[in-house]
Amino acid sequence: MVGKFGLNHSKMLGQRFIFRCPPILLLTLTKRQKNPRFLVMEQDIFFNSSFGIRLDQSGVLRAIVDFMNEKPEHSYAITLGTDSEVVADKRADFVTAIVVHRIGNGGRYFWRHTKTPKRFHTLRDRMIEEVLISLDIAKRFLETSQKMHLPRFDFEIHVDIGENGDTRVMIQELVGMIRAHNFEVKTKPESYAASSVADRHV
């Protein structure tokens, strides 16, 4: 699956990549990132972390690599999702979470608020905005990882929609949007990055 991490070999699945990397390479990458030339970003965005530190995009990627290095024998999943809540005057507060999950052994996450001047008159409009924010952030992080000379990996994007409730009629449309950008996608009950982690901070 996209975003699954082991640490011994790499292969390509269609146009998507499963990233597997020996621990020594990850340690080398972490050291190289101290060079300032790898940290230059345009229109950088910042995330809060589950361990209490505010990080920019490159900082989040370094923290993910460091977390994987702690137990390189495990497999890892990296997921991203956005949730939202209507506030005043039909505007909404959006929260995006990036989760690195050490399979069977916990994880860490990073989150940020996004505010927009748009007004959202329908649930569909707000769900589409959640997907667009997730896609934008996923692409930003892939570009940052390339600038930092990290091996390629992809995010699995989680969407806060499911077969139960009003959002069921949007599943095909929103899943299609994400797959059109070549990302894997999960909906409820598997979309924990959006439905559980991001939802916690809305």
C-alpha positions as semicolon CSV with decimal commas, in nm:
position;residue;x (nm);y (nm);z (nm)
1;M;0,000;0,000;0,000
2;V;0,105;0,356;-0,056
3;G;0,263;0,504;0,252
4;K;0,360;0,168;0,404
5;F;0,714;0,172;0,529
6;G;0,952;-0,115;0,588
7;L;1,324;-0,071;0,576
8;N;1,489;-0,312;0,338
9;H;1,397;-0,275;-0,030
10;S;1,197;-0,066;-0,276
11;K;0,957;-0,143;-0,558
12;M;0,717;0,044;-0,782
13;L;0,345;-0,032;-0,791
14;G;0,195;0,132;-1,100
15;Q;0,288;0,497;-1,067
16;R;0,286;0,483;-0,688
17;F;0,581;0,392;-0,472
18;I;0,625;0,183;-0,164
19;F;0,923;0,337;0,015
20;R;1,159;0,099;0,191
21;C;1,497;0,222;0,302
22;P;1,785;0,079;0,509
23;P;1,837;0,248;0,850
24;I;2,186;0,368;0,762
25;L;2,045;0,572;0,471
26;L;1,780;0,729;0,692
27;L;2,046;0,827;0,944
28;T;2,256;0,978;0,666
29;L;1,958;1,176;0,538
30;T;1,888;1,312;0,884
31;K;2,244;1,440;0,910
32;R;2,237;1,593;0,561
33;Q;1,923;1,788;0,644
34;K;2,123;2,003;0,885
35;N;2,272;2,170;0,577
36;P;2,073;2,497;0,534
37;R;2,052;2,457;0,158
38;F;1,801;2,175;0,207
39;L;1,570;2,393;0,417
40;V;1,486;2,676;0,178
41;M;1,109;2,680;0,122
42;E;0,871;2,917;-0,053
43;Q;0,533;2,985;0,107
44;D;0,615;2,750;0,391
45;I;0,339;2,630;0,622
46;F;0,368;2,529;0,986
47;F;0,230;2,242;1,190
48;N;0,182;2,175;1,558
49;S;0,315;1,840;1,676
50;S;0,183;1,580;1,917
51;F;0,505;1,627;2,116
52;G;0,457;2,001;2,166
53;I;0,685;2,162;1,904
54;R;0,580;2,380;1,608
55;L;0,748;2,270;1,284
56;D;0,767;2,379;0,923
57;Q;0,731;2,130;0,637
58;S;1,094;2,022;0,637
59;G;1,084;1,993;1,016
60;V;0,784;1,760;0,996
61;L;0,963;1,542;0,742
62;R;1,275;1,527;0,960
63;A;1,061;1,430;1,260
64;I;0,898;1,152;1,057
65;V;1,236;1,016;0,948
66;D;1,371;1,036;1,305
67;F;1,065;0,852;1,437
68;M;1,112;0,575;1,181
69;N;1,481;0,551;1,268
70;E;1,398;0,479;1,631
71;K;1,260;0,136;1,536
72;P;1,363;0,062;1,177
73;E;1,250;-0,300;1,201
74;H;0,884;-0,189;1,198
75;S;0,659;-0,098;0,906
76;Y;0,509;0,251;0,887
77;A;0,205;0,419;0,731
78;I;0,195;0,792;0,655
79;T;-0,155;0,934;0,621
80;L;-0,307;1,279;0,581
81;G;-0,661;1,403;0,634
82;T;-0,865;1,720;0,684
83;D;-1,176;1,778;0,893
84;S;-1,379;2,097;0,939
85;E;-1,644;2,269;1,144
86;V;-1,876;2,553;1,053
87;V;-1,810;2,863;1,262
88;A;-1,977;3,203;1,214
89;D;-2,142;3,342;0,902
90;K;-2,118;3,013;0,707
91;R;-1,740;3,015;0,729
92;A;-1,546;2,710;0,843
93;D;-1,237;2,614;1,039
94;F;-1,033;2,339;0,870
95;V;-0,780;2,117;1,047
96;T;-0,534;1,896;0,859
97;A;-0,349;1,613;1,033
98;I;-0,044;1,419;0,914
99;V;-0,004;1,088;1,095
100;V;0,297;0,856;1,094
101;H;0,177;0,523;1,228
102;R;0,423;0,263;1,349
103;I;0,217;-0,042;1,263
104;G;0,118;-0,216;1,585
105;N;0,320;0,021;1,800
106;G;0,175;0,373;1,819
107;G;0,267;0,679;1,619
108;R;0,299;1,057;1,602
109;Y;0,097;1,325;1,434
110;F;0,118;1,687;1,319
111;W;-0,173;1,924;1,267
112;R;-0,258;2,275;1,149
113;H;-0,559;2,504;1,113
114;T;-0,652;2,654;0,777
115;K;-0,893;2,945;0,763
116;T;-1,048;3,070;0,443
117;P;-1,268;3,373;0,365
118;K;-1,502;3,148;0,166
119;R;-1,857;3,087;0,281
120;F;-1,985;2,731;0,259
121;H;-2,357;2,708;0,188
122;T;-2,369;2,329;0,149
123;L;-2,205;2,027;0,310
124;R;-2,077;1,923;-0,033
125;D;-1,888;2,252;-0,077
126;R;-1,719;2,206;0,260
127;M;-1,625;1,842;0,189
128;I;-1,473;1,943;-0,145
129;E;-1,270;2,213;0,032
130;E;-1,142;1,951;0,280
131;V;-1,021;1,738;-0,010
132;L;-0,860;2,034;-0,189
133;I;-0,672;2,134;0,127
134;S;-0,548;1,777;0,177
135;L;-0,432;1,752;-0,184
136;D;-0,252;2,086;-0,166
137;I;-0,067;1,992;0,153
138;A;0,023;1,644;0,024
139;K;0,173;1,796;-0,290
140;R;0,364;2,057;-0,089
141;F;0,520;1,784;0,124
142;L;0,617;1,573;-0,175
143;E;0,788;1,878;-0,327
144;T;0,966;1,947;0,003
145;S;1,085;1,587;0,030
146;Q;1,236;1,615;-0,318
147;K;1,417;1,938;-0,226
148;M;1,554;1,763;0,084
149;H;1,670;1,470;-0,134
150;L;1,455;1,220;0,052
151;P;1,352;0,899;-0,125
152;R;1,004;0,938;-0,271
153;F;0,700;0,841;-0,069
154;D;0,329;0,914;-0,103
155;F;0,059;1,004;0,145
156;E;-0,256;0,800;0,182
157;I;-0,531;1,062;0,200
158;H;-0,816;1,012;0,447
159;V;-1,157;1,169;0,391
160;D;-1,423;1,224;0,657
161;I;-1,705;1,064;0,457
162;G;-1,867;0,722;0,472
163;E;-2,156;0,496;0,377
164;N;-2,361;0,616;0,673
165;G;-2,500;0,969;0,692
166;D;-2,537;1,258;0,450
167;T;-2,187;1,224;0,302
168;R;-2,252;0,885;0,141
169;V;-2,370;1,049;-0,183
170;M;-2,032;1,224;-0,217
171;I;-1,808;0,917;-0,191
172;Q;-1,765;0,852;-0,562
173;E;-1,702;1,219;-0,645
174;L;-1,447;1,287;-0,368
175;V;-1,266;0,954;-0,400
176;G;-1,242;1,019;-0,774
177;M;-1,090;1,364;-0,713
178;I;-0,815;1,218;-0,498
179;R;-0,738;0,922;-0,724
180;A;-0,719;1,160;-1,021
181;H;-0,417;1,314;-0,845
182;N;-0,260;0,968;-0,805
183;F;-0,309;0,930;-0,430
184;E;-0,458;0,637;-0,244
185;V;-0,768;0,724;-0,042
186;K;-0,956;0,589;0,260
187;T;-1,307;0,673;0,379
188;K;-1,483;0,594;0,708
189;P;-1,432;0,382;0,911
190;E;-1,067;0,364;0,794
191;S;-1,005;0,738;0,756
192;Y;-0,860;0,794;1,104
193;A;-0,632;1,085;1,005
194;A;-0,940;1,294;0,922
195;S;-1,218;1,136;1,128
196;S;-1,025;1,095;1,454
197;V;-0,699;1,292;1,462
198;A;-0,796;1,609;1,272
199;D;-1,142;1,599;1,429
200;R;-0,981;1,618;1,773
201;H;-0,850;1,969;1,697
202;V;-1,147;2,119;1,512
